[in-house]
Coordinates of C-alpha atoms and ligand atoms in Angstrom, one line a residue:
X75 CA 0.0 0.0 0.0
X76 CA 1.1 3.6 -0.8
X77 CA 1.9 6.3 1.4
X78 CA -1.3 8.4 2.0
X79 CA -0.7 12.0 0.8
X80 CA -3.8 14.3 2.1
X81 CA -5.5 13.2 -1.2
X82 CA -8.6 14.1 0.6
X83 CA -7.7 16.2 3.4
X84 CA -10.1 17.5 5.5
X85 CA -12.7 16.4 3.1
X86 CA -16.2 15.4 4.6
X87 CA -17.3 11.8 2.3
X88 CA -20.7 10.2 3.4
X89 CA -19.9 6.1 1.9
X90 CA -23.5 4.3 1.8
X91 CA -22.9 0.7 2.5
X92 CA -19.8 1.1 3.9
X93 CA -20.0 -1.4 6.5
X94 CA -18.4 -4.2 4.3
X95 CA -17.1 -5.0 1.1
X96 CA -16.5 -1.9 -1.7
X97 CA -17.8 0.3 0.2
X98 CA -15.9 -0.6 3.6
X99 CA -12.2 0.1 1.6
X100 CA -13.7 3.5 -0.2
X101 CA -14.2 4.3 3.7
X102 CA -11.1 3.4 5.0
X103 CA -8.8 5.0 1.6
X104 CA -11.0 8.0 2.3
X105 CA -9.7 8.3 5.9
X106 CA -5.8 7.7 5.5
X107 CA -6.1 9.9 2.9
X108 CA -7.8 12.8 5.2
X109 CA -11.1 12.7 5.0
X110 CA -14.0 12.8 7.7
X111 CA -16.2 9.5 6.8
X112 CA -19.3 9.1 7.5
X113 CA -19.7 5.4 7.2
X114 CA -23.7 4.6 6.6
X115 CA -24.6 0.7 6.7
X116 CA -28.0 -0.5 7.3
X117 CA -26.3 -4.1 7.8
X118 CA -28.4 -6.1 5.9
X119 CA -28.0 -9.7 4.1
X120 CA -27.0 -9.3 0.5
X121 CA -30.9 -9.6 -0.5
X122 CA -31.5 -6.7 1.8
X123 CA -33.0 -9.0 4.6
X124 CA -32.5 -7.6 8.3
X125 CA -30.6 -4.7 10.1
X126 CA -26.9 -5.1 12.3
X127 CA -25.5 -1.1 12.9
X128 CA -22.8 -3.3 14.1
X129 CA -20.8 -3.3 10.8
X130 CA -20.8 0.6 10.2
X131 CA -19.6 1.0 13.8
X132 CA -16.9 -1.8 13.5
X133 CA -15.5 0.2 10.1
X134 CA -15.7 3.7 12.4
X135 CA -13.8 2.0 15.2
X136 CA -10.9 0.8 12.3
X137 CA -10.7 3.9 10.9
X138 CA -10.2 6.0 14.8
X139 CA -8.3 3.2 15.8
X140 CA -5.8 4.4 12.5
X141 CA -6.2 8.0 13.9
X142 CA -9.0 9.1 11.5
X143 CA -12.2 10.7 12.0
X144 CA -15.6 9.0 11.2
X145 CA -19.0 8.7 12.6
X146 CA -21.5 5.6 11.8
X147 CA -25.2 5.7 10.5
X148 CA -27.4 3.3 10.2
X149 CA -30.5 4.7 8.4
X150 CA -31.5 2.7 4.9
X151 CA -30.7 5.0 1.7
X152 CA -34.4 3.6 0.5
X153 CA -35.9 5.5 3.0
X154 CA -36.0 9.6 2.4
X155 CA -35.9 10.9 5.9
X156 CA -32.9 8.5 6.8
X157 CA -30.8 9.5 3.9
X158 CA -31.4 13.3 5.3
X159 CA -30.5 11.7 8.5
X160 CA -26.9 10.7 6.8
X161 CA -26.4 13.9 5.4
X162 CA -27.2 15.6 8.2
X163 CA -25.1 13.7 10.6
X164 CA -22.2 14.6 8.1
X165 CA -23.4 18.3 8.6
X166 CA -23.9 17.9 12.5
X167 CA -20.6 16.4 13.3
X168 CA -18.0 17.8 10.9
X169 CA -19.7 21.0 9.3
X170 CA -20.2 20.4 5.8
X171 CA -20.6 17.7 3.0
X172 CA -18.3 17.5 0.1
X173 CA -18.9 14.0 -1.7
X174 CA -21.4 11.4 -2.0
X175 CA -20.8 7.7 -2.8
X176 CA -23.9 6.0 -3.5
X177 CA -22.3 2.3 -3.1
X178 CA -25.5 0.7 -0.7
X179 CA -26.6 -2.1 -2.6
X180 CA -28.9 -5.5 -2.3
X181 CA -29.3 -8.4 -5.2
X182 CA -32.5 -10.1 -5.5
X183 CA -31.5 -12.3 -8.7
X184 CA -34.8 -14.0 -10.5
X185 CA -35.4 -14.5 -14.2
X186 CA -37.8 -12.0 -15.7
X187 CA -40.3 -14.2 -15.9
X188 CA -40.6 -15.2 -12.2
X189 CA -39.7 -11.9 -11.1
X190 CA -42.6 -10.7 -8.2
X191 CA -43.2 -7.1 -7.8
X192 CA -41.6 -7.1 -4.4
X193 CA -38.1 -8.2 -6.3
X194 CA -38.5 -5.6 -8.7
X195 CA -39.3 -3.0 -6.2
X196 CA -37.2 -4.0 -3.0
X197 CA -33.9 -3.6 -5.7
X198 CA -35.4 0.0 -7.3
X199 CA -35.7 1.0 -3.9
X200 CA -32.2 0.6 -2.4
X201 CA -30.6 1.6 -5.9
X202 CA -32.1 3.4 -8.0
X203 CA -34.5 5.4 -5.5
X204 CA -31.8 5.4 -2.7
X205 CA -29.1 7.1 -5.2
X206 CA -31.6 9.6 -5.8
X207 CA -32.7 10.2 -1.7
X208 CA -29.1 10.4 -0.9
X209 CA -27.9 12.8 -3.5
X210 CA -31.5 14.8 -3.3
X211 CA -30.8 14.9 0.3
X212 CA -27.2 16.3 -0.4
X213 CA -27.9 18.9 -3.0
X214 CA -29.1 21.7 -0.9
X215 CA -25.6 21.8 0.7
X216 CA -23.5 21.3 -2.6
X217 CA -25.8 23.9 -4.2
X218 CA -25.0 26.3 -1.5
X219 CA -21.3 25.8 -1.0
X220 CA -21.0 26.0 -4.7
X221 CA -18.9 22.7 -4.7
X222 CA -19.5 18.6 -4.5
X223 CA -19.4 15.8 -6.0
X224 CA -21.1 12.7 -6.6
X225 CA -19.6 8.5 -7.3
X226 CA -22.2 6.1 -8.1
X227 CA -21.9 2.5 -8.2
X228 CA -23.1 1.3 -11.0
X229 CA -22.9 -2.3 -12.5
X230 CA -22.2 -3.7 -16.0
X231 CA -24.9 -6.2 -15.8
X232 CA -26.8 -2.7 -16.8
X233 CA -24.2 -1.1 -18.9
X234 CA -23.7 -4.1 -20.6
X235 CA -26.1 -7.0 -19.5
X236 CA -26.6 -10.4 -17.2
X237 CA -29.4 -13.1 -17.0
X238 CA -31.6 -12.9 -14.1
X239 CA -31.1 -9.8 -12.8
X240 CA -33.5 -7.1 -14.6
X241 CA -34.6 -5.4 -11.5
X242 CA -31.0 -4.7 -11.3
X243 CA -29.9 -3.6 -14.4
X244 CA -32.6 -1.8 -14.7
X245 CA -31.5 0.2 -11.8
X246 CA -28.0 0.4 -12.2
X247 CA -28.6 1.9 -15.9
X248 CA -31.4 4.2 -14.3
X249 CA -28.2 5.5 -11.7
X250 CA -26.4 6.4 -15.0
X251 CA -29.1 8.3 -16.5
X252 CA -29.4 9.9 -12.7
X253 CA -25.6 10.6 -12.6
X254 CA -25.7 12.2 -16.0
X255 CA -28.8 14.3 -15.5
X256 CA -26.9 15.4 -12.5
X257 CA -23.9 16.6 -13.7
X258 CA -25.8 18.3 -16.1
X259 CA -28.4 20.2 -13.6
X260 CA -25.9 21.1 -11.6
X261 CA -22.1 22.1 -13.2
X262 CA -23.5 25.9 -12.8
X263 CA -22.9 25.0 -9.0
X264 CA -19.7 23.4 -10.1
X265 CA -21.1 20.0 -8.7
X266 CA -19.3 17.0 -10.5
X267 CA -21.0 13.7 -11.1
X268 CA -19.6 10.1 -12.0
X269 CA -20.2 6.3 -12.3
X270 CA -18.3 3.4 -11.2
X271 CA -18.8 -0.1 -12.1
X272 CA -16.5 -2.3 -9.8
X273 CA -15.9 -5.7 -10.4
X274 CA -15.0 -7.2 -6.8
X275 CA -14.8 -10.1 -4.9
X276 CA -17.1 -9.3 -2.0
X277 CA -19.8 -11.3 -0.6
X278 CA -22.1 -10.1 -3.1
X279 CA -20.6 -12.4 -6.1
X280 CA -18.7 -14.9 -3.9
X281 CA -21.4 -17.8 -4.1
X282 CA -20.2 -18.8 -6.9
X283 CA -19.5 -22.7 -6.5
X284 CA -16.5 -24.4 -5.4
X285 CA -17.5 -28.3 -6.4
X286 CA -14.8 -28.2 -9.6
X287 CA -11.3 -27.8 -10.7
X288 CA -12.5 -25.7 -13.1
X289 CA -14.7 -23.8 -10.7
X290 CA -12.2 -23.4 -8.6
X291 CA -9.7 -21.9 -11.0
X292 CA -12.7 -19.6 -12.4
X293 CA -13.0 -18.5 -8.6
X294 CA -9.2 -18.1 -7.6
X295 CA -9.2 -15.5 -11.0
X296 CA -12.4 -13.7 -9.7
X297 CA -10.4 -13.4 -6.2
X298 CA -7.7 -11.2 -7.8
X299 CA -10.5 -8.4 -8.4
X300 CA -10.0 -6.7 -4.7
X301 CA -12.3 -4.7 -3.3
X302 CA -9.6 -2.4 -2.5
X303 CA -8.9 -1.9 -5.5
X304 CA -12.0 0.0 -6.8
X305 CA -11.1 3.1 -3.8
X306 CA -8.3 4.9 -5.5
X307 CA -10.4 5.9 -8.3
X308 CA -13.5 6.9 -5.7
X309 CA -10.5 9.1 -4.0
X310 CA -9.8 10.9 -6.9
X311 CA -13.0 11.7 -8.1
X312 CA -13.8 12.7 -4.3
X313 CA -11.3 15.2 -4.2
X314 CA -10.4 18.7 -5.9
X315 CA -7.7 16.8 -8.5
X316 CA -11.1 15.9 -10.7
X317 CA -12.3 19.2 -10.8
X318 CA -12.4 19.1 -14.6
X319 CA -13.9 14.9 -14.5
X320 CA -18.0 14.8 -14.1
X321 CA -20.7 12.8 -16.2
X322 CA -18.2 10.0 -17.1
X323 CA -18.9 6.3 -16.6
X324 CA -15.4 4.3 -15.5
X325 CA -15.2 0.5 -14.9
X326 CA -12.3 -0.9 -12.6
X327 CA -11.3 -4.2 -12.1
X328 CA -8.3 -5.2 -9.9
X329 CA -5.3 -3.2 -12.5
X330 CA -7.6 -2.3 -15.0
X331 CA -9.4 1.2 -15.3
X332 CA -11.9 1.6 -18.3
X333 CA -13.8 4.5 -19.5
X334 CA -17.3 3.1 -20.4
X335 CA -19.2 4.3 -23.6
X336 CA -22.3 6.3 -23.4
X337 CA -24.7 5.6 -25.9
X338 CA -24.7 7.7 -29.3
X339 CA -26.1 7.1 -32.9
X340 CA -24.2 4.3 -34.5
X341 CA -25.7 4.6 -38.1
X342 CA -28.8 6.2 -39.8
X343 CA -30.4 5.8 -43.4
X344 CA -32.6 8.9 -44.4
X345 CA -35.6 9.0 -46.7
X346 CA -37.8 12.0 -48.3
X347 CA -40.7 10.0 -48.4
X348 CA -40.8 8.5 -45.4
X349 CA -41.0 5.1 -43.8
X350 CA -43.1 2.5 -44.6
X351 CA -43.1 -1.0 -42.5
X352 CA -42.1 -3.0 -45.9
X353 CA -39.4 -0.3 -46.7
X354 CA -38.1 -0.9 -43.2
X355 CA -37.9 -4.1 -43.9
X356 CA -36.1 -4.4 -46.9
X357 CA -33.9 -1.3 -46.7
X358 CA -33.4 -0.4 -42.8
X359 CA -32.9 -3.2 -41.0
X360 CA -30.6 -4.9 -44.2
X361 CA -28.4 -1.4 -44.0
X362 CA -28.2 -1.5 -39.9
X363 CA -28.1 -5.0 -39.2
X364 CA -24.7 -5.6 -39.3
X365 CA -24.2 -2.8 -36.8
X366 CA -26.7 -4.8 -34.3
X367 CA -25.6 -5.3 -31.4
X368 CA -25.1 -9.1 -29.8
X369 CA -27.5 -9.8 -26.4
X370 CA -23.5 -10.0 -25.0
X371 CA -23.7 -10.6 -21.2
X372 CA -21.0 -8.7 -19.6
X373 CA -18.5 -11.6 -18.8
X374 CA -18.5 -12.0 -23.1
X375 CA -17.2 -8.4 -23.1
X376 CA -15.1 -8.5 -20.2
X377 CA -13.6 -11.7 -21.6
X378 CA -10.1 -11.8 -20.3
X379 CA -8.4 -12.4 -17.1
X380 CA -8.1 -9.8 -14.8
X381 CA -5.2 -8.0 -14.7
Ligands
NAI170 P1 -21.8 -5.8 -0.3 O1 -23.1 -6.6 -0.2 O2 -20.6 -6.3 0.3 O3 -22.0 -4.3 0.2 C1 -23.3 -3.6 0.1 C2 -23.5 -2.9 1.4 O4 -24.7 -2.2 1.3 C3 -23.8 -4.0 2.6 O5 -22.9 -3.7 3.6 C4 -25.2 -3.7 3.0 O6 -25.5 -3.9 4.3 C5 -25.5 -2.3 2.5 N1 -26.9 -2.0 2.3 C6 -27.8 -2.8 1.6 N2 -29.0 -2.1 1.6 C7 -28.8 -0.9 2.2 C8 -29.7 0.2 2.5 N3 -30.9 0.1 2.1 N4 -29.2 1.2 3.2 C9 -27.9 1.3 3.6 N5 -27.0 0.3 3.3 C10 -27.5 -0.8 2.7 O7 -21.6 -5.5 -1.9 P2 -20.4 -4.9 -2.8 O8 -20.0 -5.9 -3.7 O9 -19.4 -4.2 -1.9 O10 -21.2 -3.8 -3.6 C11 -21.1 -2.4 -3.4 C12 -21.7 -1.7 -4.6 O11 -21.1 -2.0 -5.8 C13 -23.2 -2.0 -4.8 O12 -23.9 -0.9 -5.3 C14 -23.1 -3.1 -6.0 O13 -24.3 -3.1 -6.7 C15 -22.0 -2.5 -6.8 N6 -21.4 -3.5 -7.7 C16 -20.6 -4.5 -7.2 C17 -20.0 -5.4 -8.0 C18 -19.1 -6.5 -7.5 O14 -18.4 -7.1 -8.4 N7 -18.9 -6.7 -6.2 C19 -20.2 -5.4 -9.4 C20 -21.0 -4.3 -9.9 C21 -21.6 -3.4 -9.0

């Protein structure tokens, strides 16, 4: 591990989910590099089942233990008065609020098919509404100050795609659109927002069986993607050094750091006359076809080892 250098210093960073895996290290690389955490955790199972404050305090106690400043939370980013409860603790305790990291996050994994309601909603909640809560929650202050910025987790089963797991990408893509709509509404403020979409071995992906050789080569490769290895990025875009970064999508995955694409016009065909169904069919979709684009899950994009 480097040296910290004040990356942060004095910065005030409220981490949702922070009580374990990504989120956890983007708490304690906050800290050694200056910053004032405030580590939120609702402590629930991966499907967002039950409540232990136990984790955000044991990440609080770490980071004092290492001489750093932090205070724990333990309000749910689904629910609109806790997330002002976050912010406002950040507020309350150390004065101000100067980044967000949206990182809270539950799986509830179903085909579509089978998918109930509750799946669907329980996943939009904690995501895709909670991003929104906790950055709403936040904006008054960045607004204000005339400074801030926002990371949000974001996953490339949404950038990119995954069986079983619409309610999710659904979300995560939703978070994008959010993050981009943000940095939009609020650069006159000189508020910065961006994405990140970790791959990490945390508890969230590590049921992956065991039974095989092969499984257990497939998993000793999926190992080397560290959670620590998402924070240094998060650190950067936390502090003043990205002043000039906002409404960009990265991906990071233990070495490797990717811009993503955003989406754009790829090819277009043009008539005076107009469309007709036939005419689509014999001239547009022959022209554009070739340009189509493969149902790819994201492991057939991300096809190598990581690095
Ligand atoms: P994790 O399950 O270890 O951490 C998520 C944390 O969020 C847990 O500590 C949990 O208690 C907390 N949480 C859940 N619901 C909450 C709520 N309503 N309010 C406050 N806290 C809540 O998972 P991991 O892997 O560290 O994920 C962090 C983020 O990264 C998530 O947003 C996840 O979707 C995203 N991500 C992770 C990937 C990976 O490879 N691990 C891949 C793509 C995205």
């Amino acid at each position: 591990m480097s040296q910290p250098t004040g990356f942060v210093q004095d910065k005030v960073v409220l981490v949702t989910g922070a009580g374990g895996g990504i989120g956890r290290d983007f708490a304690l690389a906050l800290a050694r590099e200056g910053a004032k955490v405030v580590v939120n955790d609702l402590g629930a199972s991966v499907q967002g089942e039950g409540r232990d404050t136990a984790r955000a305090q044991a990440v609080v106690d770490e980071i004092r233990a290492a001489g750093g400043q932090a205070v724990a939370n333990g309000d749910s980013v689904s629910d609109w008065d806790g997330a002002n409860r976050m912010v406002n603790l950040a507020v309350e305790t150390f004065g101000r609020i100067d980044a967000v990291i949206n990182n809270a996050g539950i799986l509830r994994d179903r085909f579509f098919f089978n998918m109930s309601p509750d799946e669907w909603r329980s996943v939009i909640d904690v995501h895709l509404n909670g991003a929104f809560y906790v950055s709403r929650a936040a904006a008054s202050h960045f607004k204000e100050q005339q400074s801030g910025a926002y990371i949000h987790m974001v996953s490339t089963s949404g950038l990119i795609g995954n069986f079983g797991q619409a309610n999710y990408s659904a979300a995560k893509l939703g978070i994008a659109a959010l993050s981009k709509s943000i940095a939009m509404d609020m650069a006159k403020f000189k508020v910065r927002s961006n994405c990140i979409s970790p791959f990490a071995w945390s508890r969230m992906i590590n049921s992956i069986p065991t039974d095989t050789d092969e499984q257990r080569d497939r998993v000793a490769r999926l190992q080397k993607m560290e959670t620590a290895k998402i924070a240094p990025l998060a650190v950067f875009l936390a502090s003043d050094a990205a002043a000039d970064v906002t409404g960009q999508i990265f991906a990071v995955r233990a070495n490797e750091i990717f811009l993503m694409s955003q989406s754009r016009p790829l090819r277009s065909l043009h008539t005076e006359q107009g469309w007709t169904p036939q005419s689509v069919a014999d001239r547009v979709v022959p022209a554009l076809r070739p340009s189509f684009y493969k149902l790819d899950r994201s492991q057939d994009v991300f096809d190598w080892d990581p690095v």
